[in-house]
Short mmCIF file of C-alpha atoms and ligand atoms in Angstrom, two decimals:
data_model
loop_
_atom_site.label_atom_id
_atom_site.label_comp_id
_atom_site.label_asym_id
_atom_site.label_seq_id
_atom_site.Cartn_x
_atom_site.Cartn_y
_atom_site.Cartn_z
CA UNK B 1 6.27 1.67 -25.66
CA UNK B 2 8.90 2.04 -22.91
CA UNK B 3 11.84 -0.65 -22.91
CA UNK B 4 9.28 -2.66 -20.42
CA UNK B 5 5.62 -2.76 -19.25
CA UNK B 6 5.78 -1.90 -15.58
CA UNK B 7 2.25 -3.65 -13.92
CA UNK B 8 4.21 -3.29 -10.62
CA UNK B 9 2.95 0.19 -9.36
CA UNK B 10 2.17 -1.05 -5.30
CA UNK B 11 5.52 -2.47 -5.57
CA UNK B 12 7.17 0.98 -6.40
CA UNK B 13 6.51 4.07 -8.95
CA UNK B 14 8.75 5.85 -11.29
CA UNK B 15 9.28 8.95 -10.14
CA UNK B 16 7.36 11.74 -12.00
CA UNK B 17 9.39 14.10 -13.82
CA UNK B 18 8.15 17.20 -12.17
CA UNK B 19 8.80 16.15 -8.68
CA UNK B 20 12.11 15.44 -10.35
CA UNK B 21 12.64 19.14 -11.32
CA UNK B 22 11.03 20.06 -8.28
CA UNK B 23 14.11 18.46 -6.09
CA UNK B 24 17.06 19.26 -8.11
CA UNK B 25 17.62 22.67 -6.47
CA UNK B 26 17.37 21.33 -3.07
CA UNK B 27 20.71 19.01 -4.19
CA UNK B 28 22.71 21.68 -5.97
CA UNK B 29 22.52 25.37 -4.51
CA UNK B 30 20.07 25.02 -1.73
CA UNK B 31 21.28 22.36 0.71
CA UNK B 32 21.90 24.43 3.45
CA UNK B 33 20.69 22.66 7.05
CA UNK B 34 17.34 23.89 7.92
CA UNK B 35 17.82 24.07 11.61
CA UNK B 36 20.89 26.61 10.90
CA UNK B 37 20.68 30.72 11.04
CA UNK B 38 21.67 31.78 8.29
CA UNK B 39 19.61 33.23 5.35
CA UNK B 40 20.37 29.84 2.97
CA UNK B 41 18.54 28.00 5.74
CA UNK B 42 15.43 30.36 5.75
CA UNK B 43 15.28 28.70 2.00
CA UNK B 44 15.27 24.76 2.95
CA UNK B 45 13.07 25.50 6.28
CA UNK B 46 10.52 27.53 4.11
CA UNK B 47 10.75 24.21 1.28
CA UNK B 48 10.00 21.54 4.17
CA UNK B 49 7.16 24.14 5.60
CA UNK B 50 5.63 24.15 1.72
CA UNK B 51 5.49 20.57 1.33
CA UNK B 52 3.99 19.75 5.36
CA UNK B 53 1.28 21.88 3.93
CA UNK B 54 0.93 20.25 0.32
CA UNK B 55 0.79 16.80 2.22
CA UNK B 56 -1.47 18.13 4.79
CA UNK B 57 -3.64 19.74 1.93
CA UNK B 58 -3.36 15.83 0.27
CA UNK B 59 -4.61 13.86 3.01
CA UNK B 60 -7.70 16.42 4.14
CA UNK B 61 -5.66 18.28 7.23
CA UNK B 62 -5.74 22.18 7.65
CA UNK B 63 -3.16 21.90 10.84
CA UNK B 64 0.05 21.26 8.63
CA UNK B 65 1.48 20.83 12.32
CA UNK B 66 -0.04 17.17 12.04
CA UNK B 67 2.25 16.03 9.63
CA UNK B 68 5.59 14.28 9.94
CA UNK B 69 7.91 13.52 7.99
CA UNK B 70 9.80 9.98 7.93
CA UNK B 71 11.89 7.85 5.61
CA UNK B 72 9.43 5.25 4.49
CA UNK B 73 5.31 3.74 4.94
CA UNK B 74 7.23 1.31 7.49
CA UNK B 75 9.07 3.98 9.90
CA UNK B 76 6.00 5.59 9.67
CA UNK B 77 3.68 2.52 10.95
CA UNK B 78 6.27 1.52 13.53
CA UNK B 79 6.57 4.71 14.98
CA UNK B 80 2.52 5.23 15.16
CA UNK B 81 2.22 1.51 16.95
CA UNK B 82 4.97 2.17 19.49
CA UNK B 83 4.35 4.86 20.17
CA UNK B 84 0.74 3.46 21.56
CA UNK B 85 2.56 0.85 22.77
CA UNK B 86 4.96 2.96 25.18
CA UNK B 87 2.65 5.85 26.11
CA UNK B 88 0.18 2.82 27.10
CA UNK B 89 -0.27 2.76 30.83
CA UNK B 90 -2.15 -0.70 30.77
CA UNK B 91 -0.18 -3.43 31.89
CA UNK B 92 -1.99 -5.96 29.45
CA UNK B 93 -1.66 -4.15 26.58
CA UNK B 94 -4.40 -5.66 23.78
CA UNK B 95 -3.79 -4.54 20.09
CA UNK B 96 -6.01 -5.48 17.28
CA UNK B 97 -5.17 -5.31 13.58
CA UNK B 98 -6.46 -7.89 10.24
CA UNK B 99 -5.49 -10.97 8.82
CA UNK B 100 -4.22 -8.73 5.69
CA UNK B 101 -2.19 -6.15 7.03
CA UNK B 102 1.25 -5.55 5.19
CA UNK B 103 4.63 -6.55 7.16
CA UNK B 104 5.18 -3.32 8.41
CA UNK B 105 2.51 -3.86 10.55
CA UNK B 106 2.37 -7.53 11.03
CA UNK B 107 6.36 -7.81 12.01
CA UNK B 108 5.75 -5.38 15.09
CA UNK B 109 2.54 -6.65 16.43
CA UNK B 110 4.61 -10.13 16.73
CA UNK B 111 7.23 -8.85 17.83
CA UNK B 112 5.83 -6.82 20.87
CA UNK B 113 3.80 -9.72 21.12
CA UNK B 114 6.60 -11.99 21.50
CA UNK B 115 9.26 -9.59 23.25
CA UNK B 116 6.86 -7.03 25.15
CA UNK B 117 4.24 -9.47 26.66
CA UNK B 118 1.34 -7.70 24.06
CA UNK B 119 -1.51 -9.80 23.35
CA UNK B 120 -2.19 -9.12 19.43
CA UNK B 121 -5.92 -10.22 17.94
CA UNK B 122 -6.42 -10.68 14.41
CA UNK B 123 -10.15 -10.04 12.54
CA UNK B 124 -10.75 -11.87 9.56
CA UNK B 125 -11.75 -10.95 5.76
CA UNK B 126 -14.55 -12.60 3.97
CA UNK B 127 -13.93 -14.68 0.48
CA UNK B 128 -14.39 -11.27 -1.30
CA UNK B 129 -11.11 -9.84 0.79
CA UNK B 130 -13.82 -7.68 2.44
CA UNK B 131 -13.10 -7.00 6.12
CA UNK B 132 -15.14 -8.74 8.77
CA UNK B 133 -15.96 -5.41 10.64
CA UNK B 134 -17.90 -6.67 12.84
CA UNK B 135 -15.73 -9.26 13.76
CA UNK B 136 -13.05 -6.60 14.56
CA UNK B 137 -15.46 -4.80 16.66
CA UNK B 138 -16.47 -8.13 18.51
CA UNK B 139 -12.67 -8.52 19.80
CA UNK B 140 -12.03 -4.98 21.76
CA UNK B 141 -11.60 -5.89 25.72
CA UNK B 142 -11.79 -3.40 28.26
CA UNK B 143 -7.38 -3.97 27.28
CA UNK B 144 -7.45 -2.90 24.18
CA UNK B 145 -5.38 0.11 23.53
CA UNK B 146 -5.00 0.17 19.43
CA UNK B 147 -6.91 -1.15 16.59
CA UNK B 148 -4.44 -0.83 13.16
CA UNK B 149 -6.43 -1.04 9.49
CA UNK B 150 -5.03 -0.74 6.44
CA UNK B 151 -7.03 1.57 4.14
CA UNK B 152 -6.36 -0.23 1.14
CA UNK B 153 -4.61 -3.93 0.40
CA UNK B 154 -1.78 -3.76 -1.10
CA UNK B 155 -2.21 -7.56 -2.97
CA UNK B 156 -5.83 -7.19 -3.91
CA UNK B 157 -6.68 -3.34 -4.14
CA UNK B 158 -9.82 -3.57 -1.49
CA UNK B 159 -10.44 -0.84 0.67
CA UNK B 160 -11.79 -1.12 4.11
CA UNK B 161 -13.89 1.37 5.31
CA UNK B 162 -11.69 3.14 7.88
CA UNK B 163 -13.58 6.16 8.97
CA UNK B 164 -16.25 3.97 9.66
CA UNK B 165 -13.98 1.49 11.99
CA UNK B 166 -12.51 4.15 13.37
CA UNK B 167 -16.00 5.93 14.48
CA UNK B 168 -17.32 2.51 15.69
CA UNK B 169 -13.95 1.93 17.85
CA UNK B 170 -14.16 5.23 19.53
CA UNK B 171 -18.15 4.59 20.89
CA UNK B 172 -16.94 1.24 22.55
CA UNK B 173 -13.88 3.12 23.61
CA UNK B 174 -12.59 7.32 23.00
CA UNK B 175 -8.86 5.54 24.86
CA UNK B 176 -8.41 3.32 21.75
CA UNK B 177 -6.14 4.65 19.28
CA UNK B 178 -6.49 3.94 15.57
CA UNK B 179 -3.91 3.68 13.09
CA UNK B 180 -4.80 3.74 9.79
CA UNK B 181 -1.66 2.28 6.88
CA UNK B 182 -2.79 4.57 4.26
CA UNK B 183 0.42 3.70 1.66
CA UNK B 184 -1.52 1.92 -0.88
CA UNK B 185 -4.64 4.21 -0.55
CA UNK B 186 -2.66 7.12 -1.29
CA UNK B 187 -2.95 8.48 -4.74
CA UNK B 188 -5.59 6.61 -5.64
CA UNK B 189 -8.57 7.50 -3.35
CA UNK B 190 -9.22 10.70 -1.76
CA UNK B 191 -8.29 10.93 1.48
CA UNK B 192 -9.97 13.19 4.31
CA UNK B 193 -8.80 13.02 7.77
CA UNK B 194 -9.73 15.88 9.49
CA UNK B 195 -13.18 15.73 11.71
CA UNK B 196 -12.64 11.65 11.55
CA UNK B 197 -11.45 9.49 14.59
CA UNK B 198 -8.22 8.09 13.45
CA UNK B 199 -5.04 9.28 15.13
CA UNK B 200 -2.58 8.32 12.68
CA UNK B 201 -2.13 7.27 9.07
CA UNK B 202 0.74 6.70 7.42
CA UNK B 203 1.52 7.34 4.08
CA UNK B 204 5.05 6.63 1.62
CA UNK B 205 6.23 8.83 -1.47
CA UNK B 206 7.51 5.71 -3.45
CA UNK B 207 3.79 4.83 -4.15
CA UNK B 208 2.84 7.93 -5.93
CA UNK B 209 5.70 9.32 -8.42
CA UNK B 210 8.11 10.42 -5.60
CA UNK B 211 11.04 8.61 -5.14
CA UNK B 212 11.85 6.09 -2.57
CA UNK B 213 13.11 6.63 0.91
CA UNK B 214 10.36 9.49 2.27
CA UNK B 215 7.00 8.73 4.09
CA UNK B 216 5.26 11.31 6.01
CA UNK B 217 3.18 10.36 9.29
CA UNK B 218 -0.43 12.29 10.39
CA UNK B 219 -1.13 12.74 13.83
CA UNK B 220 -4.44 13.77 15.23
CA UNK B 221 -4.05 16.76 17.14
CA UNK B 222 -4.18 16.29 21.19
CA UNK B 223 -3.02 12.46 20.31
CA UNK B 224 0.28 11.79 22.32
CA UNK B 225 3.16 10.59 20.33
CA UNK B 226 6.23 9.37 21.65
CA UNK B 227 9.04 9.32 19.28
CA UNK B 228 10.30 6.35 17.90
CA UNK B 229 13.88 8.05 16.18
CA UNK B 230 15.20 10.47 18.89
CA UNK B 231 17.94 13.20 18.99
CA UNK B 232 17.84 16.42 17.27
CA UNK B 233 15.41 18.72 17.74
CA UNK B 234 13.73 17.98 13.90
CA UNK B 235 9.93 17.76 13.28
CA UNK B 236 8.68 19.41 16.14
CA UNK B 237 10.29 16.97 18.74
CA UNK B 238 8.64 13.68 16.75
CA UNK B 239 11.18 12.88 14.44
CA UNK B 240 14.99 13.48 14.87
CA UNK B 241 17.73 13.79 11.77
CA UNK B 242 18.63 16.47 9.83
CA UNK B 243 15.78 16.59 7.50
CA UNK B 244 15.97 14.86 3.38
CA UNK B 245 15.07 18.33 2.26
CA UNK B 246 15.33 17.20 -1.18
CA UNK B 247 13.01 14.07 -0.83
CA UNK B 248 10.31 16.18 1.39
CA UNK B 249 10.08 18.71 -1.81
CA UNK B 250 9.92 15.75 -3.96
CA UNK B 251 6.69 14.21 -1.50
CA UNK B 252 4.96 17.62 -1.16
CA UNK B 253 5.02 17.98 -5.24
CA UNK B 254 4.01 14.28 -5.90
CA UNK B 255 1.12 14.72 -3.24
CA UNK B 256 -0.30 17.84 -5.23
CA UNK B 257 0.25 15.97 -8.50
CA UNK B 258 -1.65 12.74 -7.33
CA UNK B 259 -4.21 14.77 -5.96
CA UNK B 260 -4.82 16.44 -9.63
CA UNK B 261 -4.69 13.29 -11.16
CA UNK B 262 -7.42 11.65 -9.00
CA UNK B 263 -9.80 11.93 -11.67
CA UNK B 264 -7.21 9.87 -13.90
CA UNK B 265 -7.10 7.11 -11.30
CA UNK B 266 -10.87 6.59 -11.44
CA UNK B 267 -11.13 7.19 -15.17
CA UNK B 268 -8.09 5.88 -17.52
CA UNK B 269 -6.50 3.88 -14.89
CA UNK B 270 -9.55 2.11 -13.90
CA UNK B 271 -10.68 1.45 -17.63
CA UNK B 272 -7.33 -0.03 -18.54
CA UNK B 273 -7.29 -2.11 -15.29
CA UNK B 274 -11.24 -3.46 -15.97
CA UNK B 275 -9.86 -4.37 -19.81
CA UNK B 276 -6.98 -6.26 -18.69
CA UNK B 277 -9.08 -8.15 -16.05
CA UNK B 278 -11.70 -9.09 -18.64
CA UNK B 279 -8.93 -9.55 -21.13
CA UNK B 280 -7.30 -12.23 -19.26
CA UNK B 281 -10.61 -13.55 -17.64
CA UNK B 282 -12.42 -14.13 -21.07
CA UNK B 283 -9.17 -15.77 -22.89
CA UNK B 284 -7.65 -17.65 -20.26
CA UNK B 285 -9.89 -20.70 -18.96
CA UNK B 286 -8.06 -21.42 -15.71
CA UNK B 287 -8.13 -17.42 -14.55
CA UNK B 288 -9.84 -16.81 -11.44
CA UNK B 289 -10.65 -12.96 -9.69
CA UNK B 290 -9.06 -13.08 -6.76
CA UNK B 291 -9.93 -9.08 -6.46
CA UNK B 292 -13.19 -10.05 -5.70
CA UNK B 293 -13.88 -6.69 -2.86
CA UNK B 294 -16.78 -4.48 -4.14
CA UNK B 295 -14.80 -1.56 -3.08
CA UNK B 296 -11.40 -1.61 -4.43
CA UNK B 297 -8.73 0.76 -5.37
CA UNK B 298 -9.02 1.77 -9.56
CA UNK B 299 -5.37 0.31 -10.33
CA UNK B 300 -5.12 -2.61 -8.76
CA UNK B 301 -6.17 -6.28 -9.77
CA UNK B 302 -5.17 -9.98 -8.63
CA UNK B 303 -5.86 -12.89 -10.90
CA UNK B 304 -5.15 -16.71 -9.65
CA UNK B 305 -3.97 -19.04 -12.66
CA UNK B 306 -5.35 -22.51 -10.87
CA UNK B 307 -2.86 -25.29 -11.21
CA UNK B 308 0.20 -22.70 -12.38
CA UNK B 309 3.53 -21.79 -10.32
CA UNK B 310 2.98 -17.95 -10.05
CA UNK B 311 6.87 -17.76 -9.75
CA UNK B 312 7.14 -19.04 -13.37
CA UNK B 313 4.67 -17.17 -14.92
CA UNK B 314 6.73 -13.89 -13.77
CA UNK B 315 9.82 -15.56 -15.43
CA UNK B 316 8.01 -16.20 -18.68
CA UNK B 317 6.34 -12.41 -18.50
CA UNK B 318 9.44 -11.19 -17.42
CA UNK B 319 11.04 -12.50 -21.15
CA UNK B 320 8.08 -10.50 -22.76
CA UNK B 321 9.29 -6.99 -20.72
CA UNK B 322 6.32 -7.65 -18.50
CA UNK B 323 6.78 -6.86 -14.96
CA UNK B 324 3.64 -7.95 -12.74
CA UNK B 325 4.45 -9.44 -9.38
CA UNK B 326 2.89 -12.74 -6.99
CA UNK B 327 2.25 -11.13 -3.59
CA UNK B 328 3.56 -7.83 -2.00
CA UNK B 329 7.03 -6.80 -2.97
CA UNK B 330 8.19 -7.50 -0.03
CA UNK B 331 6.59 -11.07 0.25
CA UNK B 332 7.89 -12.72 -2.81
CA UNK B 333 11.38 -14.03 -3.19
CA UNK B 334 9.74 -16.44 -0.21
CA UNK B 335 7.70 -19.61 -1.22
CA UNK B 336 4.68 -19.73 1.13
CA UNK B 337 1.52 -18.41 -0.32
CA UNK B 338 0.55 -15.19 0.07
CA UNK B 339 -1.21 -14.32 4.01
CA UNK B 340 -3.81 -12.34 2.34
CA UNK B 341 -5.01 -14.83 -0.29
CA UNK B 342 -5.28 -17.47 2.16
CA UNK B 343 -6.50 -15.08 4.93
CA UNK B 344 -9.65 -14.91 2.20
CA UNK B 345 -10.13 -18.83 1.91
CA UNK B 346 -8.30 -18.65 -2.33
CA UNK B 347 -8.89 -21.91 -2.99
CA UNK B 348 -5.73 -24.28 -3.19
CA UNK B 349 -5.65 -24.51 -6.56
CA UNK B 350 -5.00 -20.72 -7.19
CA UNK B 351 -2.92 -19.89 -4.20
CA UNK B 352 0.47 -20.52 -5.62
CA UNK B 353 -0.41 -18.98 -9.42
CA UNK B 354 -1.51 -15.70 -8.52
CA UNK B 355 -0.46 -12.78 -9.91
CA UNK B 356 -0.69 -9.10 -9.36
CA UNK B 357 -1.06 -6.37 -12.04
CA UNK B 358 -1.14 -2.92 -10.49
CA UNK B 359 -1.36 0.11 -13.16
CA UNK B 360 -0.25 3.93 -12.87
CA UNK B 361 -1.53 6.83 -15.19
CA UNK B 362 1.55 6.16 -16.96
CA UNK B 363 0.20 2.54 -18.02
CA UNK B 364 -1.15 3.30 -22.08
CA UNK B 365 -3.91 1.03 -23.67
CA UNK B 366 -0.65 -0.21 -26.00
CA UNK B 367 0.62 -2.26 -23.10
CA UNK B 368 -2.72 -3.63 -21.68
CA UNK B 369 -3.19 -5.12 -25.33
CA UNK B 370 0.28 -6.47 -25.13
CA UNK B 371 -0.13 -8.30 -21.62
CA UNK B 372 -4.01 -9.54 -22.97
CA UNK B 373 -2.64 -10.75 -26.40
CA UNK B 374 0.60 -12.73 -25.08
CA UNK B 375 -0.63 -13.40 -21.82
CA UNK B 376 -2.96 -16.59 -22.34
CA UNK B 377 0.17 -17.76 -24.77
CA UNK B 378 2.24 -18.12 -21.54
CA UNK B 379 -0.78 -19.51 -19.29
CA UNK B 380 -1.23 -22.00 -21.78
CA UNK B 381 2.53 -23.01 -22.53
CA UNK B 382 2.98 -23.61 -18.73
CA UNK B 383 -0.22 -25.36 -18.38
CA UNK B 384 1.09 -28.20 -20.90
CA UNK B 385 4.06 -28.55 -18.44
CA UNK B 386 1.81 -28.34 -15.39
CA UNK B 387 1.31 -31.22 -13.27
CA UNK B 388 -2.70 -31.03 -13.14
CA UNK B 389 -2.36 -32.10 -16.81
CA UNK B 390 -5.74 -33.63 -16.69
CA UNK B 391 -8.06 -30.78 -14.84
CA UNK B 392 -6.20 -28.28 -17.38
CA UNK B 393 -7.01 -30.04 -20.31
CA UNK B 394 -10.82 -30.17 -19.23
CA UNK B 395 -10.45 -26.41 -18.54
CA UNK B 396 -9.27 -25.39 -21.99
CA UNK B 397 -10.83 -28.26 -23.61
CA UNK B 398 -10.16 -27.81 -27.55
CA UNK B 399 -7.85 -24.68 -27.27
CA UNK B 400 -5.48 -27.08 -24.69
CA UNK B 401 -3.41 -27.77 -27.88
CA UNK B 402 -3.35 -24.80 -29.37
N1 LIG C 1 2.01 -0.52 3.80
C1 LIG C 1 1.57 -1.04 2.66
C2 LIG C 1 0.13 -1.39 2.53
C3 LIG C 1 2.45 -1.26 1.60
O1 LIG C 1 2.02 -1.80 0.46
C4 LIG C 1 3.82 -0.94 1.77
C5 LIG C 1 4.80 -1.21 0.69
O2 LIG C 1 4.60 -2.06 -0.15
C6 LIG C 1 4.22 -0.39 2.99
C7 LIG C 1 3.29 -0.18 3.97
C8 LIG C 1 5.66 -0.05 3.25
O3 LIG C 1 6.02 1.16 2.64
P1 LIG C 1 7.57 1.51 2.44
O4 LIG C 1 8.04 0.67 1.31
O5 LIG C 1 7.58 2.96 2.11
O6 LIG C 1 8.25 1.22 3.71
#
């Protein structure tokens, strides 16, 4: 076993060891700047050219031209919905995303809503986590200019059927962009995006064995983009700064990898992540599925413990080398219950104990044991100091006092 079991794969990913290998060279002898004339540059320019066509080859794209790269999922996702935003000529400017959406894409529809006079529309999810598609199609106006999906959740695992959306968007409207936040879909579906009707989709190394600080952007060819970081001449015009050569090697070679290891994702990774869900649902009395989507991602799953501070239960796990996580990494450290869980009705009594446990096909059978035989240990420890004494005791009945 490593020195800790790591359940927090949406979160982050270690980076794989290959990808590792495959960067060192671009930190040692072959840094030259790629936009220079000399011969070392012919080396780092041909390296960036390889991976735009591994990530192209990755997300279903034979015009490598389509692909950007950026730092992160979130420069990425900002620079897809201003752009909309700026090359927009309508002067009401209606943009449409879900209730679920991660804060990359939340924290820019507020704020252009609150500093750019936008007028942002929400659809809703079902108690499954399931999108409300027709909901989302109900709210276009002739002003609507973008409709932004996220392929997969990154609290619950479900996946929302974006090609679909996208098709449906484009008969009420071919002037409505899509943008599709692709980072925790990535790796663990495939992904096809030529000959579909979405006009971005963002995607972020850290998710999928390459390290953190490099996303890459698609763009649909013929859709306008208007940069969002501007200056050099980088990225054919869409993205300026001399290019993380190093960190674009590392996302090309973690895109191939991923893409071999698909058939892990829907085989190991998905067994181990259906044991630990019935694990924990069979032993632990007050364990509710909040992953409830039919269609969900194979790593992912998100379990309420009803009357239990979700916060402590990390502490305790944390003291067994367990790292799981309540909410989206970059949701927890604040106390209000997770958007998505109460976006999908969770009932009260779940919505501050739940946790998420998201897998890689590093994750062995060893660890899922671990987490299913100490897990309903720490459940019921903190259920003795709960509050809701009484409705916990009538949930575990004679095993209360174990
Ligand atoms: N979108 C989703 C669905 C995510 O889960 C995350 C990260 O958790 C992001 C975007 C942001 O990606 P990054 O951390 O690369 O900025």
């Amino acid at each position: 076993m490593e020195k800790f079991i790591y359940l927090d794969n949406n979160a982050t990913t270690k980076t794989d060891e290959k990808v590792l290998e495959a960067m060192l060279p671009y930190f040692k002898e072959d840094y030259a700047n790629p936009s220079s004339m000399y011969n070392p540059a012919y080396v780092t320019s041909r390296a960036i050219d390889n991976a735009r066509s591994q990530i192209a080859d990755f997300l279903g794209v034979e015009n490598k031209k389509n692909i950007v790269f950026t730092s992160c999922g979130t420069e990425s996702a900002n620079s897809a919905i201003m752009s909309v935003f700026n090359k927009s000529q309508n002067p009401t400017k209606h943009i449409i995303t879900t209730a679920v959406e991660h804060p990359c894409v939340m924290a820019v529809y507020e704020h252009l809503e609150k500093h750019h006079g936008a007028k942002a529309t929400y659809a809703r999810v079902n108690e499954n986590g399931e999108l409300d598609v027709e909901n989302l199609l109900s709210k276009i106006t002739p002003d609507t200019i973008l409709v932004s999906i996220m392929h997969a959740n990154n609290e619950t695992g479900a996946i929302y059927p974006v090609y679909d959306i996208a098709k449906e968007v484009k008969k009420i409207n071919k002037n409505i962009k899509v943008f599709v936040d692709g980072v925790q879909a990535a790796g663990k579906i495939p992904i096809e995006l030529d000959n579909t009707d979405i006009d971005f989709y963002s995607i972020s190394g850290h998710k999928f064995h390459a390290p953190k600080g490099i996303g890459a952007l698609y763009i649909k060819e013929g859709t306008l983009f208007d940069p969002y970081i501007l200056g050099g001449h980088q990225e054919n015009l869409k993205r300026a700064g001399t290019e993380n050569v190093p960190y674009i090697v590392g996302i090309g070679e973690a895109s191939m990898l991923a893409k071999e290891a698909l058939t892990i994702e829907n085989t190991k990774v998905k067994d181990l992540r259906d044991k630990l869900e019935k694990g924990i649902l069979a032993k632990i009395p007050n364990a509710k599925l909040n992953s409830k989507s039919k269609s969900r991602v194979p790593n992912t799953t998100n379990i309420g413990f009803e009357y239990i501070e979700g916060e402590l239960i990390l502490l305790y796990l944390n003291d067994l080398n367990i790292c799981a996580s309540s909410g989206s990494a970059c949701t927890s450290g604040s106390l209000d219950p997770s958007h998505v869980l109460r976006a999908q009705k969770t009932p009260f009594t779940c919505l501050h104990g739940s946790i998420r446990f998201s897998l890689s096909r590093y994750t062995t059978e060893e660890e899922i044991d671990y987490v299913i035989e100490k897990l309903p240990g720490v459940i019921n420890k903190l259920s003795k100091i709960s509050p809701f004494q009484n409705e916990l005791k009538e949930l575990w009945g004679d095993k209360f006092n174990e």
